[in-house]
XYZ file of C-alpha atoms in Angstrom:
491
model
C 84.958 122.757 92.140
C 88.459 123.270 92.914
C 90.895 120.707 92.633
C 91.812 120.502 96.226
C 88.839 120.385 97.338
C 87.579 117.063 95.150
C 90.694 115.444 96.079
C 89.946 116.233 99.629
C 86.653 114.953 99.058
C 87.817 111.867 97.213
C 90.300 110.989 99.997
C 87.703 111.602 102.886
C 85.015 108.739 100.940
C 88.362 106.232 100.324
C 89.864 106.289 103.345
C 87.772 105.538 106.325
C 86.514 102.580 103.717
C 90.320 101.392 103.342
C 90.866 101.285 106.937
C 87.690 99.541 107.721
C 88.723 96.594 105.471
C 92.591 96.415 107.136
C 94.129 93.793 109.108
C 95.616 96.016 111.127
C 97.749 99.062 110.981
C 99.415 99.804 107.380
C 102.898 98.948 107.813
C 105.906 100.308 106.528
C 105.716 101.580 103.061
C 108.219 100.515 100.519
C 109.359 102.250 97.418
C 106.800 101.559 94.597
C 107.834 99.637 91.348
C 106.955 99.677 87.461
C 106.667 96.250 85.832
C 104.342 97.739 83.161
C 106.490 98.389 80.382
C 105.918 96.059 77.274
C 108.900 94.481 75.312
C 107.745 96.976 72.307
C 108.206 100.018 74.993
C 103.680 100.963 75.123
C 102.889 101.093 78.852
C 100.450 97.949 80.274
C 97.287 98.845 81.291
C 94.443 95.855 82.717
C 90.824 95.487 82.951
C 87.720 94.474 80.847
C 87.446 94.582 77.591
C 86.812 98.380 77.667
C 91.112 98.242 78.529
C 91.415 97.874 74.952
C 89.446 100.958 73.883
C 91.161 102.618 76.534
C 94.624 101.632 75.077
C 93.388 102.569 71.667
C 92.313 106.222 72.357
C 95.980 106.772 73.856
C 97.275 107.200 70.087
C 99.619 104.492 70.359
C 101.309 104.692 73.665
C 99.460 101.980 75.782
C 98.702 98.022 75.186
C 95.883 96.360 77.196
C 95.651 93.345 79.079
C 92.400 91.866 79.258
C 92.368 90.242 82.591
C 88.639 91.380 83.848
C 87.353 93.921 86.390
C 88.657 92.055 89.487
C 91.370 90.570 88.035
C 92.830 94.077 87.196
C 93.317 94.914 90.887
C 95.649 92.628 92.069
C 97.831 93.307 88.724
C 97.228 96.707 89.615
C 98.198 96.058 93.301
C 101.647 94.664 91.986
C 102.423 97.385 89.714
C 102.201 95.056 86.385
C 99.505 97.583 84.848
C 99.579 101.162 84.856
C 96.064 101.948 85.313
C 93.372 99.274 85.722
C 90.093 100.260 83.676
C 87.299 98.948 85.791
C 83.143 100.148 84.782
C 82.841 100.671 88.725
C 84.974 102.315 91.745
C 87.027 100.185 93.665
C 84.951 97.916 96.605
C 86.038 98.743 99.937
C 88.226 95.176 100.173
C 90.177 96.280 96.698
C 91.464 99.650 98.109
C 92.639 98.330 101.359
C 94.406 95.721 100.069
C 95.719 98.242 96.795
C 96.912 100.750 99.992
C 98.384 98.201 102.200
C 100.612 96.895 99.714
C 101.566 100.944 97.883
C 101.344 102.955 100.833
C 98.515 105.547 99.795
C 94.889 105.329 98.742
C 93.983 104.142 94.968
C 93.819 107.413 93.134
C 90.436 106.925 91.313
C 89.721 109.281 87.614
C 86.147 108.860 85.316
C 87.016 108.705 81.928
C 83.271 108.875 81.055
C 80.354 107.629 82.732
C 80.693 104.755 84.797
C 83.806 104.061 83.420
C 86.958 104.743 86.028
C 90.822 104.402 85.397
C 92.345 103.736 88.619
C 96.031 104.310 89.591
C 98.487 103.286 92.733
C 99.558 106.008 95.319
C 102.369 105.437 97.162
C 102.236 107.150 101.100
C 102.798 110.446 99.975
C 100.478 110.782 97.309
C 102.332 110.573 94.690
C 101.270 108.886 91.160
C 104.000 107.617 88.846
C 105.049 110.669 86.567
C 104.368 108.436 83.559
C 100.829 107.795 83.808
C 100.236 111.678 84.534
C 100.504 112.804 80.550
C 98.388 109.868 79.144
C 95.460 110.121 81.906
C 95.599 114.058 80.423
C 95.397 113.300 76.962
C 92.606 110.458 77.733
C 90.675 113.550 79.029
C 91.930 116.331 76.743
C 88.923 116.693 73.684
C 90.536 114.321 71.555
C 90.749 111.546 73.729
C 87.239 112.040 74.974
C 86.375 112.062 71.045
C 87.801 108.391 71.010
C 86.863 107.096 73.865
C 83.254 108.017 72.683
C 83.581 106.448 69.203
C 84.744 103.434 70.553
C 82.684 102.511 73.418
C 79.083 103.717 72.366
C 77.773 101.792 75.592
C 79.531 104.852 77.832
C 78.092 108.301 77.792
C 80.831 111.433 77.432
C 81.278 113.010 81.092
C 79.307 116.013 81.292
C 81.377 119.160 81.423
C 81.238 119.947 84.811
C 82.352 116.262 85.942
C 84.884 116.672 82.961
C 86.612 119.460 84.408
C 86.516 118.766 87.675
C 88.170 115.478 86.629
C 90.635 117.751 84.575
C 91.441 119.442 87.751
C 92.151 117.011 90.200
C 94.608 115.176 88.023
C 96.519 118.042 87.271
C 96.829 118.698 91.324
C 98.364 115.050 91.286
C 102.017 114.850 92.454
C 104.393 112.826 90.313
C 107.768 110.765 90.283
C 109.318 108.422 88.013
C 108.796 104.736 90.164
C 111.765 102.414 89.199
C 111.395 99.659 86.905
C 111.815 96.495 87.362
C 111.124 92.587 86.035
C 107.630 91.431 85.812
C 107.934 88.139 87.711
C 108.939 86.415 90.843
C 112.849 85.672 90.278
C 115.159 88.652 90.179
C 117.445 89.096 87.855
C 120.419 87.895 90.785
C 118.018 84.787 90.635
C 116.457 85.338 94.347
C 112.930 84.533 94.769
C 110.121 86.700 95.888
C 107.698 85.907 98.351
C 105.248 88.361 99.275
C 102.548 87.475 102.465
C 101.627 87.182 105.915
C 103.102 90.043 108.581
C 102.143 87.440 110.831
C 105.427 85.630 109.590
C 108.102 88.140 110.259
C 109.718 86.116 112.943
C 108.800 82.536 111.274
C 109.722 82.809 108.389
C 113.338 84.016 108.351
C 113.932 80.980 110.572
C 112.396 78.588 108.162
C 114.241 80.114 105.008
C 117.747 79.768 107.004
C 117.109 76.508 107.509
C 116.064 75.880 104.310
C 119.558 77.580 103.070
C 120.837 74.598 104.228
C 119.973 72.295 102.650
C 118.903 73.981 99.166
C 122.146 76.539 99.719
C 121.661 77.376 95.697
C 118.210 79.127 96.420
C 117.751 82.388 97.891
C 114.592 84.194 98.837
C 113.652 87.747 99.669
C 110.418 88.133 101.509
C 107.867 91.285 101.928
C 105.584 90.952 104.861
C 103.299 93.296 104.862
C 99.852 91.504 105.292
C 97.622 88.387 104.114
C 96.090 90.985 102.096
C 99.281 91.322 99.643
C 100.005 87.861 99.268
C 97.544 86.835 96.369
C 97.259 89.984 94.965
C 101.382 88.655 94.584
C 100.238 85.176 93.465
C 97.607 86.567 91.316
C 100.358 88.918 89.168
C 103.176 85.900 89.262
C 105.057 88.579 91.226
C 105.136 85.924 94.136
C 106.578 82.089 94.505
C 103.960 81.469 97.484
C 101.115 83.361 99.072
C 101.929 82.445 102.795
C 98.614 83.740 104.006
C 97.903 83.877 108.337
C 93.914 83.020 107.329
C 92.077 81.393 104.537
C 91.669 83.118 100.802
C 88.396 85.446 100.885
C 86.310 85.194 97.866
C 87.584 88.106 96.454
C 91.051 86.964 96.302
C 90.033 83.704 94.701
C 87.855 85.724 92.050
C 90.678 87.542 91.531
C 93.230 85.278 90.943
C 90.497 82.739 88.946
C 89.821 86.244 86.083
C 93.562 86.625 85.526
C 94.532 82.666 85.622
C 91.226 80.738 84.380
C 91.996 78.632 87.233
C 91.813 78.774 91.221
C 94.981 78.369 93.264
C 95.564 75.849 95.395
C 95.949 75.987 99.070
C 97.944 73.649 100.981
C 97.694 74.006 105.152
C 100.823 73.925 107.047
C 100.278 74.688 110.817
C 97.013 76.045 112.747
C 96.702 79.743 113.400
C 97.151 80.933 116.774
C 95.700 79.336 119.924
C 94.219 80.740 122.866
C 92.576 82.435 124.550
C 95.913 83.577 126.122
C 96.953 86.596 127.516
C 99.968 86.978 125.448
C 99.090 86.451 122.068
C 96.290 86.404 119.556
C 92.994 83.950 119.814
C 91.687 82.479 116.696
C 88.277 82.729 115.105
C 86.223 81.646 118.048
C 81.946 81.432 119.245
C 81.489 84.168 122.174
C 78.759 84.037 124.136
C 78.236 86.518 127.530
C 80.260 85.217 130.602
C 77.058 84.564 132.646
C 75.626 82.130 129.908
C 75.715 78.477 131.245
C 75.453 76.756 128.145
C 78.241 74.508 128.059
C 79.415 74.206 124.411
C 77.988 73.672 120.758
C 78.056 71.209 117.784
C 79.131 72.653 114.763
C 75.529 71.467 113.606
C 74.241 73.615 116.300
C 76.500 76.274 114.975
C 75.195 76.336 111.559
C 71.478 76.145 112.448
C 72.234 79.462 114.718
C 74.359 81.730 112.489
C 72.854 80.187 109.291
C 69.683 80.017 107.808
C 68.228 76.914 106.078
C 70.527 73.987 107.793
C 69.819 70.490 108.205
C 67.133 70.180 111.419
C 65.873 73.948 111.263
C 66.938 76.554 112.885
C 67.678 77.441 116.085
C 66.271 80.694 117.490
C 65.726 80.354 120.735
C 68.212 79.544 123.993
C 65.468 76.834 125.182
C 66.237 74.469 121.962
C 69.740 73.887 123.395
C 71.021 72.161 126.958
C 71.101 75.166 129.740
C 69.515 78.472 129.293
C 71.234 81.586 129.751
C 67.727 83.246 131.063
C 64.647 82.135 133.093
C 62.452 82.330 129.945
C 63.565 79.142 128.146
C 61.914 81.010 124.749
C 64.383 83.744 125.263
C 65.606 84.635 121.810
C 69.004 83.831 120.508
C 70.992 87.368 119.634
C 73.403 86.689 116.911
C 76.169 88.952 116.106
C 78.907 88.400 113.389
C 81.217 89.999 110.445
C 79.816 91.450 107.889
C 79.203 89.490 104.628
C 81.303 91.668 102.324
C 83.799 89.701 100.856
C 85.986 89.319 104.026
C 85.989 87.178 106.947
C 82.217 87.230 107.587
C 82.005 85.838 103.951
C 84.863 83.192 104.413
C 83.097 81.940 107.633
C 80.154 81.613 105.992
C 81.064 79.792 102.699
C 83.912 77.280 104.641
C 82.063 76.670 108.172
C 78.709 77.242 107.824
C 78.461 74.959 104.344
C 77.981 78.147 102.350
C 74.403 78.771 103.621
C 73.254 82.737 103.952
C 73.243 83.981 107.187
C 70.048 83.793 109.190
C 67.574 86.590 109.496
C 68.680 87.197 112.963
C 72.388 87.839 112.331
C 73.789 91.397 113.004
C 76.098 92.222 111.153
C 79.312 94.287 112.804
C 82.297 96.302 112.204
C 84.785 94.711 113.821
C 85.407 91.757 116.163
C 85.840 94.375 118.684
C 82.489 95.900 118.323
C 81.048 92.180 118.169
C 82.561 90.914 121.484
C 81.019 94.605 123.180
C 77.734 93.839 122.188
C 77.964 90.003 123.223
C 79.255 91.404 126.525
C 76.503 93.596 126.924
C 73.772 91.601 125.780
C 73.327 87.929 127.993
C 71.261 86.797 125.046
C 74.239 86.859 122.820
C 76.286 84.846 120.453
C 79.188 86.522 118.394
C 81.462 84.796 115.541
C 84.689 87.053 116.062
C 87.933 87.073 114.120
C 91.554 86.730 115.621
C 91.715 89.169 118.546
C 94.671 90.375 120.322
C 95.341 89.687 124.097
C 93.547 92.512 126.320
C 91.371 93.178 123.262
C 88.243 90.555 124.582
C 85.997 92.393 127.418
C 85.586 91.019 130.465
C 82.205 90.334 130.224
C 82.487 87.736 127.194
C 84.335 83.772 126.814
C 85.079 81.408 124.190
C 82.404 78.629 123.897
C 83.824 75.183 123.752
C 82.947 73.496 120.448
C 82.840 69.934 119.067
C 82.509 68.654 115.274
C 80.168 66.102 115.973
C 77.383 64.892 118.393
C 79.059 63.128 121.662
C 82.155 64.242 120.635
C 84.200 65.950 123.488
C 83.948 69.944 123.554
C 87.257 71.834 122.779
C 88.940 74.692 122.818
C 91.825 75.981 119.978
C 94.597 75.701 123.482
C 98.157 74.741 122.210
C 97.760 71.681 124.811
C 94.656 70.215 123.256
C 93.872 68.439 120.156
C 94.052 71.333 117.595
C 92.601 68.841 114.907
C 89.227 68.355 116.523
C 88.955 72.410 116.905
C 85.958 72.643 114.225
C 86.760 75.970 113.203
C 90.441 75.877 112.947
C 92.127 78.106 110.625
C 95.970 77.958 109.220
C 98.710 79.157 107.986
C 97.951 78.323 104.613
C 100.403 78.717 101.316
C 98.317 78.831 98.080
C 100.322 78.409 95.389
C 99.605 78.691 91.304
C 99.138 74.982 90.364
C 97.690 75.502 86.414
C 95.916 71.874 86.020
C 97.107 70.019 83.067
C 95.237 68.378 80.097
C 94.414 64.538 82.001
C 95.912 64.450 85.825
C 97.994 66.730 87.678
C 99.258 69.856 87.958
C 102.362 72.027 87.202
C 103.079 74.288 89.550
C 107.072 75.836 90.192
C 109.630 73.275 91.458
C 111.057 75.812 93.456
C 107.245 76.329 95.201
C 106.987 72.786 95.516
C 110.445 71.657 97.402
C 109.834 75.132 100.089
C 106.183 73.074 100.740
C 107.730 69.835 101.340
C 110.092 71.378 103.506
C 107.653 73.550 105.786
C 105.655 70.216 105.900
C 108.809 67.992 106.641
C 109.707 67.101 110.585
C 111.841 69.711 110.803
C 110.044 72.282 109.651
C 107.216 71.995 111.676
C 109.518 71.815 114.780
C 111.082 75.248 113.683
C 107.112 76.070 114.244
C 106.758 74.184 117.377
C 109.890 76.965 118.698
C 107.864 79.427 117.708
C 104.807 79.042 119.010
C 104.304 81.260 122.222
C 104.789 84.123 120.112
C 101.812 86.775 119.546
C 101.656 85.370 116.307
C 102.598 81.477 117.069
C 101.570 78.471 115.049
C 100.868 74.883 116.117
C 102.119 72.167 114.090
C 99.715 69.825 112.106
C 98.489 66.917 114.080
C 99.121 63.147 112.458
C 96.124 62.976 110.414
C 96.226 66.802 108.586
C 99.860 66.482 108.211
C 99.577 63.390 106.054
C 96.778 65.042 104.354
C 98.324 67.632 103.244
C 101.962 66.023 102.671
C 100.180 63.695 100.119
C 98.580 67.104 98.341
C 102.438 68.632 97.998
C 102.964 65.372 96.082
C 99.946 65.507 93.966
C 101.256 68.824 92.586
């Protein structure tokens, strides 16, 4: 096979993968940094243990990090190893989040069976120029000679796979990526923080203020999605992970491999509030616009979407107050994310108690494709993600919801009571708190004082001014602010 051609074929199964996984378009790339080169001069590489053989069959000019298959991406993500050694391609979440942070799709080579090295491209293509010659020699006969010695568990590519492999790395374009430090302070002592493109007009406002008062501490930010942030956290290339929706599982297993340790999140406004026609709705229940039913219980929630919750499920529209169809045994149609690590997965483990979905959920694309199928279908209920203005149909509205029995129903509206919304979500910060031997934490002083002040009076009314923007916040009510002001001070 030529070496066109498999690239060709390589990009075509990546790509439409990558994008499904996206929040959104990729933004504007940046130029890609090294921060793999070791104090003795050998080049970093991460993974499983198999990063080690790996190293060793490189005669010399590589040192491994042993940080675990899913711990490798993020370092990967952040340019702190070269390659990251991984006995499986990339999952669909990994490369979108490795592509919106470099630009280009995860270039993915076999080294021998089941057994990948994986390297960054930035939007053009283009690999860094050192990793080029020791990917060659890892494939040349004498690497392949090691690599077999050392891990007997692998079988040797075949020679067909071998030189197609051969081929398609030697079509690879090159260039040198700058180096730089391997942490979060510069060397002009600014601080990093890497997160949420949902910020780009918060933010700046916050840190000015902040310059204010702490005029000795200077930031730089990089918004380019939630998806970067703990990648960022995960690599210590970040002070913060200012995230616009919760952690997904995959970030959390991520960060836990590399740190032994999960980060902590701390809440500092609610996301979004709507509907509204000029900005974004949260994570909201759909049902069709002719259904009369009035609003849910989270209960009632949970015994719909999940399967196995306290008082049985509920299948049918006839169990609950007003029917949406003459036939009170009408069935209930339930449509939702998909459970791949994501947002249906998040939704699932933090608002439906962790309980698998129920045998009736369809599982969907997008929120787009959820709210068409709720619109079309009067026996429907969707679970949707954020959703720009104009993006609902017509056909579809958010259900009012309550947390408990007889409590009022709600919607997420920036008049109402955002802390009775049941299925509010934030703009969260996790930050890297390593728990100590007896009580407490340590986490950076410099994380610590930016939380206090995003949590202080005046930085949640530099929210409250922006939140009619697409992207707005809410400030925390009373009862969450203390909560999590008392959490800053636990750190």
């Amino acid at each position: 096979m030529k070496a066109g051609r498999y690239a060709a074929l390589l990009a075509a199964a990546l790509v439409p993968l990558a994008a499904f996984a996206q929040e959104g378009a990729i933004p504007e790339p940046k130029p890609l940094v090294a921060r793999y080169r070791a104090e003795d001069g050998r080049l970093t590489i991460g993974g499983g243990p198999e990063a080690e053989q790996v190293a060793g069959a490189a005669a010399g000019k590589l040192t491994a990090r042993i940080s675990g298959p899913d711990g490798a991406v993020p370092l990967l993500t952040q340019g702190t190893v070269m390659l990251a050694i991984l006995p499986r391609t990339l999952t669909a979440m990994e490369s979108a989040a490795v592509r919106r942070f470099s630009g280009g799709v995860p270039f993915t080579l076999p080294l021998m069976q089941g057994l990948y090295a994986h390297l960054r491209r930035d939007a053009a293509g283009t690999v860094d120029a050192r990793a080029l010659p020791i990917a060659a020699s890892l494939l040349a006969p004498g690497g392949q000679t090691a690599l077999t010695r050392s891990l007997p568990a692998y079988k040797p590519l075949s020679p067909e796979k071998l030189d197609e492999a051969r081929q398609a790395l030697s079509a690879l374009p090159g260039a040198t990526y700058a180096e730089a430090g391997s942490g979060y302070r510069a060397k002009d002592g600014t601080l990093a923080i890497v997160g949420s493109d949902t910020l780009t007009e918060l933010l700046p406002d916050i840190l000015q203020a902040y310059a204010r008062r702490a005029p000795d501490v200077r930031f730089t930010t990089d918004l380019r999605g939630s998806s970067t942030a703990m990648p960022a956290l995960s690599a210590g290339t970040s002070l913060i992970a200012p995230m616009g929706r919760e952690a997904w599982q995959n970030d959390i297993d991520a960060f836990r491999q590399v740190k032994g340790y999960a980060p902590t999140r701390i809440r500092i406004a609610y996301a979004s509030h709507g509907p509204r026609p000029d900005g974004k709705t949260p994570p909201a229940i759909y049902v069709n616009a002719s259904n009369p039913v009035s609003g849910l219980t989270m209960e009632q929630v949970r015994r719909i979407f999940a399967a196995g919750a306290d008082g049985g499920d509920i299948a049918d529209w006839g169990q609950l107050q007003g029917a949406p169809h003459s036939d009170r045994s009408a069935p209930i149609h339930v449509y939702g994310a998909r459970d791949d690590g994501g947002f249906g997965t998040a939704m699932r483990l933090s608002k439906l108690d962790g309980l698998p979905f129920s045998a009736r959920y369809r599982s969907m694309a997008s929120g787009k494709a959820i709210l068409a199928a709720v619109a079309a279908d009067p026996l429907a209920i969707g679970y949707a993600t954020w959703m720009d203005a104009g993006d609902a149909p017509a056909g579809v509205r958010v259900l009012p919801l309550s947390k408990r029995q007889g409590s009022p129903y709600v919607l997420p509206a920036a008049d109402g009571h955002r802390g009775e919304w049941p299925i509010s979500y934030f703009f969260n910060v996790y930050v890297d708190a390593r728990p100590e031997a007896g009580s407490g934490s340590r986490t950076a002083p410099e994380a610590k004082a930016l939380l206090r002040f995003l949590l202080s009076d005046q930085g949640q009314s530099i929210i409250a001014r922006h939140s009619r923007e697409e992207n707005g916040y809410l400030p925390l009510d009373s009862a969450d602010l203390a909560e999590e002001r008392a959490k800053v001070e636990a750190l």
